[in-house]
Amino acid sequence: ARLVYTREGAERIMLCDYSTSSRRSGTVASVSGGVVYAKMPTGSRYAFLSVLAQGKSAVPESFFTTVDLRSGAVCRYPSRSVFVDYGLTRYGASFIREEGNALVETFPDTMKKSTLLSRSRYGAVIKKNASVLCYPSPDVRRLLVLSGEGGQYDAAVFED
């Protein structure tokens, strides 16, 4: 079995793995910043992280980060929130984020994108200055869209 875990160092996050059969560990990838949230779905080749990193200004920058657990490749996407601002499909093969005026599914393997829902349909759910999260059903035909913070959330289910 392979165990994947995060280890924080001085201003860096290391994604490490440990093989139970060989009893060896190693570093898969290294990312600058600190982990706010990490999700590594069972069976997925990707780790998904919400990261705060010190940029050029005094205020830390927020990023959504994907790490390919096979190659160690890292992709960083700017985030508008320090909180989670993405949803994952069933086995972590793709992620869903709000881009522009739509919820967009992105496949990290190919970077193929697909618009799932336009903002004109889910706009009533959005709370001012809050993240929009999307959780799909296993077949991605229904989407739970929610927005809010501090215990004040609005949500709705949408079907294609």
PDB file of C-alpha atoms in Angstrom, residues 39-44 46 48 64 86-97 104-108 114 116 134-143:
ATOM      1  CA  LYS A  39      -8.067  16.282  -0.336  1.00  0.00           C
ATOM      2  CA  MET A  40      -6.629  13.096  -1.810  1.00  0.00           C
ATOM      3  CA  PRO A  41      -9.465  10.915  -3.094  1.00  0.00           C
ATOM      4  CA  THR A  42      -8.934   7.151  -2.951  1.00  0.00           C
ATOM      5  CA  GLY A  43      -7.826   5.884  -6.334  1.00  0.00           C
ATOM      6  CA  SER A  44      -7.051   9.341  -7.718  1.00  0.00           C
ATOM      7  CA  TYR A  46      -4.058  13.762  -7.865  1.00  0.00           C
ATOM      8  CA  PHE A  48      -5.951  18.784  -4.340  1.00  0.00           C
ATOM      9  CA  PHE A  64      -5.930  26.091  -5.460  1.00  0.00           C
ATOM     10  CA  TYR A  86     -13.695  23.673  -5.560  1.00  0.00           C
ATOM     11  CA  GLY A  87     -15.555  20.396  -5.719  1.00  0.00           C
ATOM     12  CA  LEU A  88     -14.319  17.016  -6.924  1.00  0.00           C
ATOM     13  CA  THR A  89     -15.972  14.400  -9.054  1.00  0.00           C
ATOM     14  CA  ARG A  90     -16.458  10.925  -7.623  1.00  0.00           C
ATOM     15  CA  TYR A  91     -12.935   9.501  -7.929  1.00  0.00           C
ATOM     16  CA  GLY A  92     -11.008  12.756  -8.161  1.00  0.00           C
ATOM     17  CA  ALA A  93     -10.581  12.502 -11.941  1.00  0.00           C
ATOM     18  CA  SER A  94     -11.664  16.136 -12.311  1.00  0.00           C
ATOM     19  CA  PHE A  95     -12.428  19.215 -10.266  1.00  0.00           C
ATOM     20  CA  ILE A  96     -15.164  21.839 -10.527  1.00  0.00           C
ATOM     21  CA  ARG A  97     -14.562  25.545  -9.902  1.00  0.00           C
ATOM     22  CA  VAL A 104     -16.418  24.542 -15.076  1.00  0.00           C
ATOM     23  CA  GLU A 105     -15.194  20.954 -14.803  1.00  0.00           C
ATOM     24  CA  THR A 106     -11.456  20.560 -15.494  1.00  0.00           C
ATOM     25  CA  PHE A 107      -9.634  17.289 -16.099  1.00  0.00           C
ATOM     26  CA  PRO A 108      -6.046  17.698 -14.845  1.00  0.00           C
ATOM     27  CA  SER A 114     -16.345  21.607 -19.812  1.00  0.00           C
ATOM     28  CA  LEU A 116     -21.462  22.459 -16.439  1.00  0.00           C
ATOM     29  CA  CYS A 134     -20.212  22.525  -6.517  1.00  0.00           C
ATOM     30  CA  TYR A 135     -20.638  18.895  -5.534  1.00  0.00           C
ATOM     31  CA  PRO A 136     -21.731  16.618  -8.388  1.00  0.00           C
ATOM     32  CA  SER A 137     -23.720  13.414  -8.202  1.00  0.00           C
ATOM     33  CA  PRO A 138     -21.718  10.312  -9.239  1.00  0.00           C
ATOM     34  CA  ASP A 139     -23.024  10.585 -12.815  1.00  0.00           C
ATOM     35  CA  VAL A 140     -22.511  14.405 -12.834  1.00  0.00           C
ATOM     36  CA  ARG A 141     -26.127  14.918 -13.976  1.00  0.00           C
ATOM     37  CA  ARG A 142     -27.119  16.699 -10.782  1.00  0.00           C
ATOM     38  CA  LEU A 143     -25.096  19.422  -9.116  1.00  0.00           C
TER      39      LEU A 143
END
